[in-house]
Coordinates of C-alpha atoms and ligand atoms in Angstrom, one line a residue:
X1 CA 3.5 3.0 21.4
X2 CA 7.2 4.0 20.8
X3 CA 9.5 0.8 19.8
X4 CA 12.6 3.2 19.0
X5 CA 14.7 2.6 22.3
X6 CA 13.6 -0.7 23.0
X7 CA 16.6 -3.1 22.7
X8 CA 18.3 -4.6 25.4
X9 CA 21.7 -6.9 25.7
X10 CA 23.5 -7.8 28.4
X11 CA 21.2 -9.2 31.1
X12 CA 20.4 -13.4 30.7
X13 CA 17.3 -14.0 29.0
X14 CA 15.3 -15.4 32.3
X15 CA 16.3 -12.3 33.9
X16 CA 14.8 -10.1 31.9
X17 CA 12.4 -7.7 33.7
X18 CA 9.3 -8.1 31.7
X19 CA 5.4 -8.9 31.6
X20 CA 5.7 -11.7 29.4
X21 CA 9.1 -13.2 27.5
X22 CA 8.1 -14.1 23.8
X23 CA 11.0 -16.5 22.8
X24 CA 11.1 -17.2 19.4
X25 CA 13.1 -20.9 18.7
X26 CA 13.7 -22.8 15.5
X27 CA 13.3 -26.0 14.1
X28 CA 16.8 -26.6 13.6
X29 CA 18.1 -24.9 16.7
X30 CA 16.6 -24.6 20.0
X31 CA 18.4 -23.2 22.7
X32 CA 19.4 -20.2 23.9
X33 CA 22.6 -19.0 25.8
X34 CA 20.1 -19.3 29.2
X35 CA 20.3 -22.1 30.8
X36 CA 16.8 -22.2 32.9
X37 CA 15.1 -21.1 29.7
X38 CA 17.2 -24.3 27.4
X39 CA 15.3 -26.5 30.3
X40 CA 11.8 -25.4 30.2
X41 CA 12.2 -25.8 26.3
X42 CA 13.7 -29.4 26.9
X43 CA 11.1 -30.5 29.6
X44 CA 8.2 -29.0 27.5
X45 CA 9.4 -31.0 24.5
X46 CA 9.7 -33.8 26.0
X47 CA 6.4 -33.9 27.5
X48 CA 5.2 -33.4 24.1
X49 CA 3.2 -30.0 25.1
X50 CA 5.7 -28.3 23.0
X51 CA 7.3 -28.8 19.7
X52 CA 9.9 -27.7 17.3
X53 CA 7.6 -27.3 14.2
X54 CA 6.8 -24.0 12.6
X55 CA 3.6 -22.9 14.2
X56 CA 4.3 -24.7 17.2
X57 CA 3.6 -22.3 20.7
X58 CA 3.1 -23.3 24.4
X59 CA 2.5 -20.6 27.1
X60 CA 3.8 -21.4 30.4
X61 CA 2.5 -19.1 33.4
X62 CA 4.8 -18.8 36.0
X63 CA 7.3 -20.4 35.1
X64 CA 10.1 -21.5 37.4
X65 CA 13.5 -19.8 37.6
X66 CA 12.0 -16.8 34.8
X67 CA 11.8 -13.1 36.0
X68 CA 8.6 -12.2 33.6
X69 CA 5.1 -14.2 35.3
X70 CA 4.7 -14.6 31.7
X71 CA 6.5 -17.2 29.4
X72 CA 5.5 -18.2 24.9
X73 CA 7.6 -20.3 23.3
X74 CA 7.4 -19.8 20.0
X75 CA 9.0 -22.1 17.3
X76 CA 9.7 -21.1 13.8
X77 CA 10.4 -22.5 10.6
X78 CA 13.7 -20.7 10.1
X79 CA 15.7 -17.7 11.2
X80 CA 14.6 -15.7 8.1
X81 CA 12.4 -12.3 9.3
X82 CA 9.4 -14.1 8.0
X83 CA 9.3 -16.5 9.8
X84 CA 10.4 -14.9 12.8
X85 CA 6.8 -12.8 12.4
X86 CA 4.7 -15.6 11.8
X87 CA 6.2 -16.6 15.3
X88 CA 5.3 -13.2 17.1
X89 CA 2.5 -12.9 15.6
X90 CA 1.5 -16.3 17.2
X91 CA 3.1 -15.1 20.7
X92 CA 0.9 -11.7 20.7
X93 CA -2.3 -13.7 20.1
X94 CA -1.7 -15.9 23.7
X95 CA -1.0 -12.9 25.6
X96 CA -3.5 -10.6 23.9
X97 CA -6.0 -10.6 26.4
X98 CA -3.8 -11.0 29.3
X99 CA -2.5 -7.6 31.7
X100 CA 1.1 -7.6 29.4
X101 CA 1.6 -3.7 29.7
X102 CA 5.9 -4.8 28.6
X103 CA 6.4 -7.7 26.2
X104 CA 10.0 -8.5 25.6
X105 CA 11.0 -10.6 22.7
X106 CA 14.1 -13.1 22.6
X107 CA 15.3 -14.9 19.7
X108 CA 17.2 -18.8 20.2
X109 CA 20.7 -19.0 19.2
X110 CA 19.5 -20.0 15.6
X111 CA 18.4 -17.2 14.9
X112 CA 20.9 -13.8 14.8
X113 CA 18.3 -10.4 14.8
X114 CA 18.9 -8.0 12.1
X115 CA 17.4 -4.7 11.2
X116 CA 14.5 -6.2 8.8
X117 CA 14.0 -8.6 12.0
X118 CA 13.8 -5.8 14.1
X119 CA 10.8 -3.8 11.4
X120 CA 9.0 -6.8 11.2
X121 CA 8.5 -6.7 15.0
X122 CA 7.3 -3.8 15.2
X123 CA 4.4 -4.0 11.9
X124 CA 3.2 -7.3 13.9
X125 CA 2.7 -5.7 16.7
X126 CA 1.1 -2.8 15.2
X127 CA -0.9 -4.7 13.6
X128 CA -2.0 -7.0 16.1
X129 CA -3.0 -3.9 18.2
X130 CA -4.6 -1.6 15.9
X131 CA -8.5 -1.7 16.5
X132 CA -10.8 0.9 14.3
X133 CA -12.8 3.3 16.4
X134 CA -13.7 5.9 13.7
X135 CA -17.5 5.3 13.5
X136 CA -17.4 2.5 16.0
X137 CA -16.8 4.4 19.7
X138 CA -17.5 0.9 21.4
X139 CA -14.6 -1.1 20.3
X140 CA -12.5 -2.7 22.7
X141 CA -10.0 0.0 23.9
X142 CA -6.6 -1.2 23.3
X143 CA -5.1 -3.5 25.6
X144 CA -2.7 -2.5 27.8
X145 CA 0.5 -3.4 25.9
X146 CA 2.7 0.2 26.3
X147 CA 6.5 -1.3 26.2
X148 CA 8.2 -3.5 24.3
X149 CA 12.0 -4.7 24.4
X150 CA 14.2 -6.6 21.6
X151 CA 16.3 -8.7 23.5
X152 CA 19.4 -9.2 21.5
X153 CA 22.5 -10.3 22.1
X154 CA 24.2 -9.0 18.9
X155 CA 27.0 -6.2 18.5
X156 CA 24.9 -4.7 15.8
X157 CA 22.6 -2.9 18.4
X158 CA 22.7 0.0 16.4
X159 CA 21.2 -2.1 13.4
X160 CA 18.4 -2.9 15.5
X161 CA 17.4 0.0 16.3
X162 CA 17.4 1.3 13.0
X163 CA 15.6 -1.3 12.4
X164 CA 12.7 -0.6 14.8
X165 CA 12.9 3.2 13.9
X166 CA 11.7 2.3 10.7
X167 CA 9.1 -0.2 11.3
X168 CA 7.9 2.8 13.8
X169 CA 7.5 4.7 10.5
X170 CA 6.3 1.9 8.2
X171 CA 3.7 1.0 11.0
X172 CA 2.5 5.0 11.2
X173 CA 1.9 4.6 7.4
X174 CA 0.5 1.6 7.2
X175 CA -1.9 2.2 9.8
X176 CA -3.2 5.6 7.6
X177 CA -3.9 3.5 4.5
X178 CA -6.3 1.1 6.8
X179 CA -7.7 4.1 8.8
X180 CA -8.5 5.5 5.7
X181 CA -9.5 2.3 3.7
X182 CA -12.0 1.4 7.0
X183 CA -13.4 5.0 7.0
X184 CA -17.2 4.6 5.6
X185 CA -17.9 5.9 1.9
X186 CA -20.4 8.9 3.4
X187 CA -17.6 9.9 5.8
X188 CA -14.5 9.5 3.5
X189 CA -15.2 11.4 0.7
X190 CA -13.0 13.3 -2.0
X191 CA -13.1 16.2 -0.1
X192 CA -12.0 13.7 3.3
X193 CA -9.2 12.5 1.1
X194 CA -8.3 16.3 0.3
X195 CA -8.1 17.3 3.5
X196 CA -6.3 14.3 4.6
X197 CA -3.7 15.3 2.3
X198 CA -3.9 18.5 3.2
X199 CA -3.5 17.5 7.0
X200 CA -0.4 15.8 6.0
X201 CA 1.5 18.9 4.7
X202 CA 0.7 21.0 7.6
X203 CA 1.9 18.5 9.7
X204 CA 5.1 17.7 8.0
X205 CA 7.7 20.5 6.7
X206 CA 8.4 18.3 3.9
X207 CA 5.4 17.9 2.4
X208 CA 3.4 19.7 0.4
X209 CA -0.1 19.6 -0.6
X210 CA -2.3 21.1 -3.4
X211 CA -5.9 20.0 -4.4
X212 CA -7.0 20.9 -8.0
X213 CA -11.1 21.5 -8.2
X214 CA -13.4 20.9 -10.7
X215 CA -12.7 24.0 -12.9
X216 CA -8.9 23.3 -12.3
X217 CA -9.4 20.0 -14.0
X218 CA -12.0 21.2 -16.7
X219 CA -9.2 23.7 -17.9
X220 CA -6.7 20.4 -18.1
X221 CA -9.1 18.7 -20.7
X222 CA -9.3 15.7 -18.1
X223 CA -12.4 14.4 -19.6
X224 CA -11.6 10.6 -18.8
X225 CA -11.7 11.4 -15.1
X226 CA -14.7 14.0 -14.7
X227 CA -16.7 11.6 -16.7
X228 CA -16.8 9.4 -13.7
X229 CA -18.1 12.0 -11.5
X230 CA -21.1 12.5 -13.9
X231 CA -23.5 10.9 -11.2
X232 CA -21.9 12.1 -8.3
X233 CA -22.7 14.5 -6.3
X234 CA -19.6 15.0 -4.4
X235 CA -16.7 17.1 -6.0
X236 CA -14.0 15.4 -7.4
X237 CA -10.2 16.4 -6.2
X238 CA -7.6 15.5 -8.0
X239 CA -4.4 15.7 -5.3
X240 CA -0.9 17.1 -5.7
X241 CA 1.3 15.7 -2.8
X242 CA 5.0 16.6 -2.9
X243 CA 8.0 15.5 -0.9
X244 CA 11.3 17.4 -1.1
X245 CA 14.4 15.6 0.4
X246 CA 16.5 16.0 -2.7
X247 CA 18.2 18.8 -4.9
X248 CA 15.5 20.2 -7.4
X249 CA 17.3 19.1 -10.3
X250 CA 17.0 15.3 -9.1
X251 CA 13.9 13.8 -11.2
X252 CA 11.0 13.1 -9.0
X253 CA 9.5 9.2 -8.6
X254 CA 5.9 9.5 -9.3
X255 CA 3.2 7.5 -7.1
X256 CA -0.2 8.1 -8.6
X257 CA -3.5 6.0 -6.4
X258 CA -6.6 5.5 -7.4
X259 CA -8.9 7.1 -5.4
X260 CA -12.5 6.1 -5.6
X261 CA -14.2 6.6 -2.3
X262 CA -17.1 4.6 -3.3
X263 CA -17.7 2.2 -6.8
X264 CA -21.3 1.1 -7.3
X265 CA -20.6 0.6 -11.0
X266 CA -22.4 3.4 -12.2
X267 CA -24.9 2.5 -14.5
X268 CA -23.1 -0.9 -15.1
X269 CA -24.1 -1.3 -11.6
X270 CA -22.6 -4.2 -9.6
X271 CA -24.5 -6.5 -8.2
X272 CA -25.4 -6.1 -4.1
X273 CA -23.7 -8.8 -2.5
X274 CA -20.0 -7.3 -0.9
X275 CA -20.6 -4.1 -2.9
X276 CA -19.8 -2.3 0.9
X277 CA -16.6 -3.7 0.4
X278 CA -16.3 -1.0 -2.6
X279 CA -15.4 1.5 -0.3
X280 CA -12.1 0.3 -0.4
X281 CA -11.6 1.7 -3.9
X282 CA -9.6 4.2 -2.9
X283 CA -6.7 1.6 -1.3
X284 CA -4.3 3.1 -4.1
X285 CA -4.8 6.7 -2.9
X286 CA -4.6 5.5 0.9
X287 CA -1.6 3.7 -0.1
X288 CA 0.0 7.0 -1.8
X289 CA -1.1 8.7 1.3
X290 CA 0.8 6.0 4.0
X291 CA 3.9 6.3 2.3
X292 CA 4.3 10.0 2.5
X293 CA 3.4 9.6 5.8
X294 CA 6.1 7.1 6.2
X295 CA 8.7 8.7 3.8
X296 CA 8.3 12.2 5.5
X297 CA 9.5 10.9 8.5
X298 CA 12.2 8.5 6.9
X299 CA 13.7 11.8 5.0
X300 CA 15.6 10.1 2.2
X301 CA 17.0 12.0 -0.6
X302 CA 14.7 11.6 -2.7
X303 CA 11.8 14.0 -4.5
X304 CA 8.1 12.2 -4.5
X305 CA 5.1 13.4 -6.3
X306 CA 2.1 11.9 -5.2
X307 CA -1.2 12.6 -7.6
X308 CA -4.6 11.2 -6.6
X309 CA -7.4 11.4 -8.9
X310 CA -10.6 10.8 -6.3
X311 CA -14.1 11.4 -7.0
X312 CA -17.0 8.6 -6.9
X313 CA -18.9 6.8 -9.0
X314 CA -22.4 6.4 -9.0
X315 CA -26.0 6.9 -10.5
X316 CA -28.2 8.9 -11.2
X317 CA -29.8 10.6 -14.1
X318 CA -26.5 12.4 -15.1
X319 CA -24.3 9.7 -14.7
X320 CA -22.1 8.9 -17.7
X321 CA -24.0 5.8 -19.7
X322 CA -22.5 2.7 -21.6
X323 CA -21.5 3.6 -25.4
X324 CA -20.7 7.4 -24.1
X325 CA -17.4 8.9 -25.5
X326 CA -15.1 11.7 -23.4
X327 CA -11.9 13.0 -24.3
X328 CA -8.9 12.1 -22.3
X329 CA -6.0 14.6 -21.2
X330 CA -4.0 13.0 -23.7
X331 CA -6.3 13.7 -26.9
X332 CA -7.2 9.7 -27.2
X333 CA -11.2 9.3 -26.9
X334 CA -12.5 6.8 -25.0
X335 CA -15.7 4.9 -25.6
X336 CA -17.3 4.1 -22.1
X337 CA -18.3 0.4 -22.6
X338 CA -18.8 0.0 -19.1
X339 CA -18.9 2.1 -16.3
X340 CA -18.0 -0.1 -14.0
X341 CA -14.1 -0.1 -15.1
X342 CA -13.9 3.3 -14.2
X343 CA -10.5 2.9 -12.3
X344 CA -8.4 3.3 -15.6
X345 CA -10.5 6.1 -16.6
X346 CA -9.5 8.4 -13.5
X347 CA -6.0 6.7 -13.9
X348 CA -5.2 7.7 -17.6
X349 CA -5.6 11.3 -17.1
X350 CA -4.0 11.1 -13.7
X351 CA -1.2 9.7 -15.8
X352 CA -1.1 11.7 -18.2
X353 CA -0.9 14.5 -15.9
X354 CA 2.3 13.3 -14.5
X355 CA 4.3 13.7 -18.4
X356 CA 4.8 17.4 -16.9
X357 CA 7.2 16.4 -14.0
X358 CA 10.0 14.8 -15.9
X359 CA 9.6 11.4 -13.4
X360 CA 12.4 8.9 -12.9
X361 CA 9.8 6.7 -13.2
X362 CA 5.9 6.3 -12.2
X363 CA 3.9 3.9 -10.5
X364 CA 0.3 3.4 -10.4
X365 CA -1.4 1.7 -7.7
X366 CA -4.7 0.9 -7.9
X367 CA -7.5 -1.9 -6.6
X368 CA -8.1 -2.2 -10.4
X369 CA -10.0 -5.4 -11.4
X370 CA -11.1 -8.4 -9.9
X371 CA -9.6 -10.3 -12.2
X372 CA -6.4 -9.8 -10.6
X373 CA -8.4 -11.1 -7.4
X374 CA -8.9 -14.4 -9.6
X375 CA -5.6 -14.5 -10.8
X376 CA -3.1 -14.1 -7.7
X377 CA -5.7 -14.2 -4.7
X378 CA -4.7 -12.3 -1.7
X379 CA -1.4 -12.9 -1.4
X380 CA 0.6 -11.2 -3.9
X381 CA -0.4 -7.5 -5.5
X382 CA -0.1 -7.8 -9.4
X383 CA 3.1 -6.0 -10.9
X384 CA 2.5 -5.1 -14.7
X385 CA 5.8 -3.1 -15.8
X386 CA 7.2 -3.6 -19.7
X387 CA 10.7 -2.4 -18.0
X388 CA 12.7 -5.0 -16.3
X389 CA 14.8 -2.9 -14.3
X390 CA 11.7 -0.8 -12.5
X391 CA 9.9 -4.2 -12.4
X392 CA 12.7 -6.2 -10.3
X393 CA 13.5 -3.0 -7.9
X394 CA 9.9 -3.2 -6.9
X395 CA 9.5 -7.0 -6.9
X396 CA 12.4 -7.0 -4.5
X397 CA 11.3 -4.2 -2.2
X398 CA 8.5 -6.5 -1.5
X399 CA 10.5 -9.5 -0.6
X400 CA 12.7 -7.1 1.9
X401 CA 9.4 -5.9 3.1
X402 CA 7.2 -8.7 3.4
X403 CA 4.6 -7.3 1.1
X404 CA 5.1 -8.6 -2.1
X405 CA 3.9 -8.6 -5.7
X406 CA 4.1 -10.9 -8.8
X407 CA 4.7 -10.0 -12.6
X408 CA 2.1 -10.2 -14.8
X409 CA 2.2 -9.9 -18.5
X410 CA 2.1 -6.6 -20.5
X411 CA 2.0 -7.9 -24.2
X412 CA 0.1 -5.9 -26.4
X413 CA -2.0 -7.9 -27.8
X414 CA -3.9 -8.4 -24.3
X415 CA -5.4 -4.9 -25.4
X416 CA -6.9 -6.3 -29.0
X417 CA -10.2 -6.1 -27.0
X418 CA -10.1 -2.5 -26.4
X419 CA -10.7 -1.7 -30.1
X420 CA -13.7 0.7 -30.3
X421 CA -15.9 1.9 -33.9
X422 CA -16.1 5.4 -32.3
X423 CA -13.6 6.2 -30.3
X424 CA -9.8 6.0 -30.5
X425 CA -10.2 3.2 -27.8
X426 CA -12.9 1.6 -25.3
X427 CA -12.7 0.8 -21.9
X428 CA -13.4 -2.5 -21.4
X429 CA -12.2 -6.0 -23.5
X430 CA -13.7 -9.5 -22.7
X431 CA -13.6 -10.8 -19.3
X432 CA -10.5 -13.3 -19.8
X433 CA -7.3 -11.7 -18.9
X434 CA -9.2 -8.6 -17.9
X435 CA -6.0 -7.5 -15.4
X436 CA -3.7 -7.8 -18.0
X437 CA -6.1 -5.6 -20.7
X438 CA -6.7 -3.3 -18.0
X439 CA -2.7 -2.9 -17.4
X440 CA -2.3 -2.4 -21.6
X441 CA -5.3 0.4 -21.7
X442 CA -3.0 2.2 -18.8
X443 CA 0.1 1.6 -20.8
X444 CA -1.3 3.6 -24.0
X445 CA -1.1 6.7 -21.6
X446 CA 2.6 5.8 -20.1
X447 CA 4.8 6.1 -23.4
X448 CA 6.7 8.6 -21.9
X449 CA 8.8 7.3 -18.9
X450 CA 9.2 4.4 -17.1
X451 CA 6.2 2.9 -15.7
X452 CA 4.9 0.3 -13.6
X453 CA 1.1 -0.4 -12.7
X454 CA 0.4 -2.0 -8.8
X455 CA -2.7 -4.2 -9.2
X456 CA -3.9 -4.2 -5.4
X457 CA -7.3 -5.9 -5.4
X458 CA -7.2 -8.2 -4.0
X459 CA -4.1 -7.2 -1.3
X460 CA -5.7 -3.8 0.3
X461 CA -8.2 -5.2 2.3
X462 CA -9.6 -8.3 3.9
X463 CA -12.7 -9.7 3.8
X464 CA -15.0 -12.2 5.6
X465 CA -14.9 -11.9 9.8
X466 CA -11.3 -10.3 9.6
X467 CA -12.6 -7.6 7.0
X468 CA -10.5 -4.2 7.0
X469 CA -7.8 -2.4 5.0
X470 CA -4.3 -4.3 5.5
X471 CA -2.2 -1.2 4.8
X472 CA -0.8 -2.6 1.6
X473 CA 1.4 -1.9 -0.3
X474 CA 2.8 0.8 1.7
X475 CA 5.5 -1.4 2.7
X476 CA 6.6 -2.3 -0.5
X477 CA 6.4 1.4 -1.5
X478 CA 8.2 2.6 1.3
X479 CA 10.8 0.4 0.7
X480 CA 11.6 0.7 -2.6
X481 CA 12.0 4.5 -1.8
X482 CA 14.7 4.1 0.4
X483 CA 16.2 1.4 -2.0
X484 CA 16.2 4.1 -4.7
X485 CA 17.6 6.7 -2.2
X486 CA 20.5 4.4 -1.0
X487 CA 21.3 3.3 -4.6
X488 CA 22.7 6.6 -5.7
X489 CA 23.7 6.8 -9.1
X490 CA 22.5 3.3 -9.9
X491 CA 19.1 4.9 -8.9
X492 CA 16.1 4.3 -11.5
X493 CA 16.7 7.0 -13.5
X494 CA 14.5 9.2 -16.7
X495 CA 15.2 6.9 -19.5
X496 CA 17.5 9.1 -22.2
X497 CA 15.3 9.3 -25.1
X498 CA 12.2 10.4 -22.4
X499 CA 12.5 14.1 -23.2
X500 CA 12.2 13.3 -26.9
X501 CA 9.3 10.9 -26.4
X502 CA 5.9 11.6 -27.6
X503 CA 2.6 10.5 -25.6
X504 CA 1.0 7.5 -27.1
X505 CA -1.7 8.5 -29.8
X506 CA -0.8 12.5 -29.1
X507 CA -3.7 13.8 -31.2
X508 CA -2.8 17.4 -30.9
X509 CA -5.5 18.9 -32.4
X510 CA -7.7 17.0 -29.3
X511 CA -5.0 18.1 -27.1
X512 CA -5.2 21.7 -27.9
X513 CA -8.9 22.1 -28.5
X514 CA -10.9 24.7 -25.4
X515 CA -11.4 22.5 -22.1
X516 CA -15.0 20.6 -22.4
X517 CA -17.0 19.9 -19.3
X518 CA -17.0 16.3 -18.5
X519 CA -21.1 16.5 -18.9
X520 CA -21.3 17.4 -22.0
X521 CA -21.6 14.0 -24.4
X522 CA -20.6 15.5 -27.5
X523 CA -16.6 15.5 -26.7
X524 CA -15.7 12.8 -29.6
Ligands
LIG1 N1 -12.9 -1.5 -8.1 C1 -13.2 -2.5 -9.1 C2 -12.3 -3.7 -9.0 C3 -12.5 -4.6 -7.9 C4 -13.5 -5.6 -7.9 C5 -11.6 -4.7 -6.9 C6 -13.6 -6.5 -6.9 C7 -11.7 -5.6 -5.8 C8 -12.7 -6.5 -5.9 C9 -13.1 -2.0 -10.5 O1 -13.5 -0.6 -10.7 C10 -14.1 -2.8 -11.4 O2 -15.2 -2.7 -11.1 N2 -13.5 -3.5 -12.3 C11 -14.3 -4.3 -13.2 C12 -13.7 -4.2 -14.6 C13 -14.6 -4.8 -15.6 C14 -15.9 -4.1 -15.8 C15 -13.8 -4.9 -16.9 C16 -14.2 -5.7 -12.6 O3 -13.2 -6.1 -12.2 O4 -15.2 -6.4 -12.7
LIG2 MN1 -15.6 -0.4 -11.0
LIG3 ZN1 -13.3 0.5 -9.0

């Protein structure tokens, strides 16, 4: 569906030409500038079938004096774009099932449309229409929604559209990151996500794609991240995505997802119940993927680095066992306590990988623990950043975007667990706090630039009857993007004493010693 020219002012609401009128009222301001629309509103309230409460909705078919056969009123708690989406999204549900090939949406006089009004339209309708078909041919076919108008009455028209230009592009990369995240473990694969990636930079000038193999990565010393692959048989990839809108010399943000297309635990196997749900493991790398999507048709100057460590972890005879120790990109050993926290183990060499491009700053996103699950539930991703400034741009890109995180803690002593007698760290801590100890073990391999790590466990997909990827956090992503783009010089920038900064426990001697293959067990 195209949203982009869909706004229309001028004609009275009722005379709107239309399927189905969505009108969207609040609680503390009902009416509109229409004056056979203000009396179905009045009538319908004071028969009691309607009322002005948040969640409220009555659908009237037919009704009298109204162009469109189709008629939801829709109340709202307030005129914010929140609220406004909790309404459509309540509107779309009544005329889901109905023949509404053009849906227009109207707004009461309480609440003036703006751009982020506008881009929340258009991700509820996307959502509410996306159905997954991959592996599933029989699914419903999409209904027959094909138009939809914005009816506003504001000067800012322009706005508007804008506004519904970029939820087009927020909605294409969103709905990636849940194709992606839906797509079965046998089907999306390393090499699925590689080629993916690889499907993106054809497809967009701006991007470009590279895909480092095995050998590649055995050369690199990242001994952290092949150790996961151990009892795999599918090659790992570890992605290179780049986006260009920017003069060369501008330093790159660096998104780096975690890309695990299926987590049984490994040999620290988890237990059966939900453990399908582990093909969602690689909602960071989907993530990573949806926003390039998103950003390459946004263009802002900007440069973007996107690096994706994927590979899978499972069992078998050659998988990696508890108490082995492998030697990370960065020189620090790590004792495998359990294989099941594998995420931070693909992560740290990812990380330390992305030292070489001189970043503004680096995020991390990554369906890390289920701790965080316990912690914040599913409505907010976890935000772990020891820098205020990167923390607060991001926390605010998910207000504006409706796809918000919370802080979390970064102190140090969260990681007192991760002491190890044979290696310079382990990989696990106890089980209390174990978001925040994952979040320190990443830090040790972020000491230089700014960094901030997107705990998305429990945001990136649903489970139960409604179970599938939710596209998160590309919207937050996407967002603060653009918010760095339009900030200019104020733009999160290499911190000063970067360039002089050493990586954490930079064990040179480790560093420099001959690439080891991840198989071997004798790295420490
Ligand atoms: N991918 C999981 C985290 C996860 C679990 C996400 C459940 C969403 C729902 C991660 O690799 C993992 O297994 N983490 C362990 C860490 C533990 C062994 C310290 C966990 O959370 O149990
Ligand atoms: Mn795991
Ligand atoms: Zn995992």
């Amino acid at each position: 569906m195209d949203y982009r020219s869909t706004v229309a002012h001028g004609p009275a609401l009722s005379q709107l030409n239309a399927d189905a009128l969505l009108l969207v009222l609040t609680e503390s301001q009902a009416t509109t500038a229409d004056p056979v629309l203000d009396q179905i509103a009045k009538d319908a309230i004071a028969a009691g079938d309607f009322a002005l409460k948040a969640g409220k909705s009555l659908y009237v078919h037919r009704p009298a004096g109204v162009k469109a056969s189709r008629l939801v009123l829709l109340a709202a708690a307030d005129a914010t774009p929140k609220a406004f989406k909790a309404a459509v999204v309540k509107g779309l549900a009544h005329i889901k099932d109905l023949g509404v090939a053009h849906a227009a949406i109207a707004t009461g006089a309480g609440i003036a449309l703006t751009a982020d009004h506008a881009q929340s339209l258009v991700l509820a309708v996307a959502d509410a229409t996306y159905v997954y078909r991959h592996t599933k041919p029989s699914a419903p076919k999409p209904g027959p929604l094909k138009k939809l108008t914005l009816a506003s009455v504001e000067a800012d028209a322009a706005g508007i559209k804008a506004g519904l230009g970029l939820g087009q592009a927020l909605a294409e990369g969103v709905a990636l990151a849940k194709e992606l995240g839906n797509h079965p473990g046998n089907v999306c694969t390393p090499s699925f996500l590689a080629s993916e990636a690889k499907r993106l930079g054809r497809e967009f000038k701006h991007i470009k794609a590279e895909v480092l193999e095995r050998p590649a990565l055995e050369k690199l010393g990242m001994g952290s991240f092949l150790s996961v692959t151990n009892g795999s048989v599918q090659p790992p990839k570890f992605i290179i995505l780049r986006y260009n809108g920017a003069a060369a010399s501008l330093a790159p943000l660096v998104l780096v997802g975690k890309g695990i297309t299926f987590d049984s635990g490994g040999v620290s196997i988890k237990p059966s119940a939900g453990m399908d749900e582990m093909k969602y493991d690689m909602g960071g790398a989907a993530s990573v993927l949806g926003t390039f999507r998103a950003i390459a048709e946004l263009k802002p100057k900007v440069n973007l680095v996107g690096l994706i460590p994927s590979c899978e972890n499972m069992v078998s005879g050659a998988a990696t066992k508890p108490g082995d120790v492998f030697t990370s990109m960065s020189g620090q050993t790590i004792e495998v306590l359990n294989t099941d926290a594998e995420g931070r183990l693909i992560l740290c060499d990812a990380l330390t990988y992305a030292e070489r491009f001189k970043p503004a700053a680096v995020i991390d996103i990554a369906t890390l623990t289920g701790a965080c699950v316990v912690a914040l539930g599913h409505q907010h991703s976890g935000l772990f950043s020891a820098d205020d400034a990167l923390a607060d741009a991001l926390l605010q890109a998910g207000q504006r975007s409706q796809d918000t995180a919370w802080r979390m803690p970064l102190d140090e002593e969260y990681g007192d667990g991760l002491k190890s007698n044979f290696a310079d760290i382990a990989n696990v801590g106890g089980r209390e706090g174990g978001a925040i100890t994952a979040a320190v073990f990443l830090s040790k391999f972020t000491k230089a630039y700014r960094w901030a790590h997107l705990d998305i466990a429990g945001s990136a997909w649903k489970s139960g009857a409604a179970k599938g990827g939710t596209g998160r956090p590309v919207g937050l992503l996407t967002r603060f993007i653009l918010d760095q783009a339009a900030a200019g010089k104020d733009a999160i920038a290499p911190r000063p004493e970067a360039a002089k900064a050493k990586p954490a426990a930079g064990k040179k001697v480790a560093r420099k010693a001959p690439a080891k293959t991840a198989r071997s067990a004798s790295q420490a």
